[in-house]
Amino acid sequence: LDLIQAAFLEVGLPFGGFMMSLFISQKWKTSNLAEEIQEGFPNYPGSFIEKFLNFMLTWVCPIVLGIMVIITVLQKFFQIVIIG
């Protein structure tokens, strides 16, 4: 059960977030995301929240989650400790 926990909980969830942020920012485009959010939040276009969310989904989330997945895989499956 430790292998399943390491594979799905500690690696799978951050990897899923990494892939979702890449999909939204690169494939689906943040303009489509803005259209979806605008349906429930009419003031969204041009707001600070839109700029912040675009920045986070395009740059911060993929970088942080990608690093987190790499470090976790190295520690859990290869016993290579980079941080710590």
Short mmCIF file of C-alpha atoms in Angstrom, two decimals, residues 20-37 44 50 53-54 57-58:
data_model
loop_
_atom_site.label_atom_id
_atom_site.label_comp_id
_atom_site.label_asym_id
_atom_site.label_seq_id
_atom_site.Cartn_x
_atom_site.Cartn_y
_atom_site.Cartn_z
CA MET A 20 -4.11 20.80 -15.90
CA SER A 21 -2.18 24.07 -15.67
CA LEU A 22 -0.34 23.25 -18.90
CA PHE A 23 -3.60 22.35 -20.63
CA ILE A 24 -5.37 25.54 -19.56
CA SER A 25 -2.48 27.85 -20.41
CA GLN A 26 -1.19 26.24 -23.62
CA LYS A 27 -3.96 24.25 -25.29
CA TRP A 28 -7.29 25.63 -24.08
CA LYS A 29 -5.90 29.18 -23.75
CA THR A 30 -6.64 31.52 -20.90
CA SER A 31 -9.08 33.52 -23.06
CA ASN A 32 -11.46 30.54 -23.04
CA LEU A 33 -11.00 30.29 -19.28
CA ALA A 34 -11.88 34.00 -19.02
CA GLU A 35 -15.09 33.42 -20.99
CA GLU A 36 -16.13 30.62 -18.63
CA ILE A 37 -15.38 32.66 -15.51
CA TYR A 44 -13.69 39.39 -14.53
CA GLU A 50 -7.66 37.87 -14.42
CA LEU A 53 -4.69 34.03 -12.59
CA ASN A 54 -3.17 34.20 -16.09
CA LEU A 57 -1.50 29.40 -14.59
CA THR A 58 1.05 30.26 -17.28
#
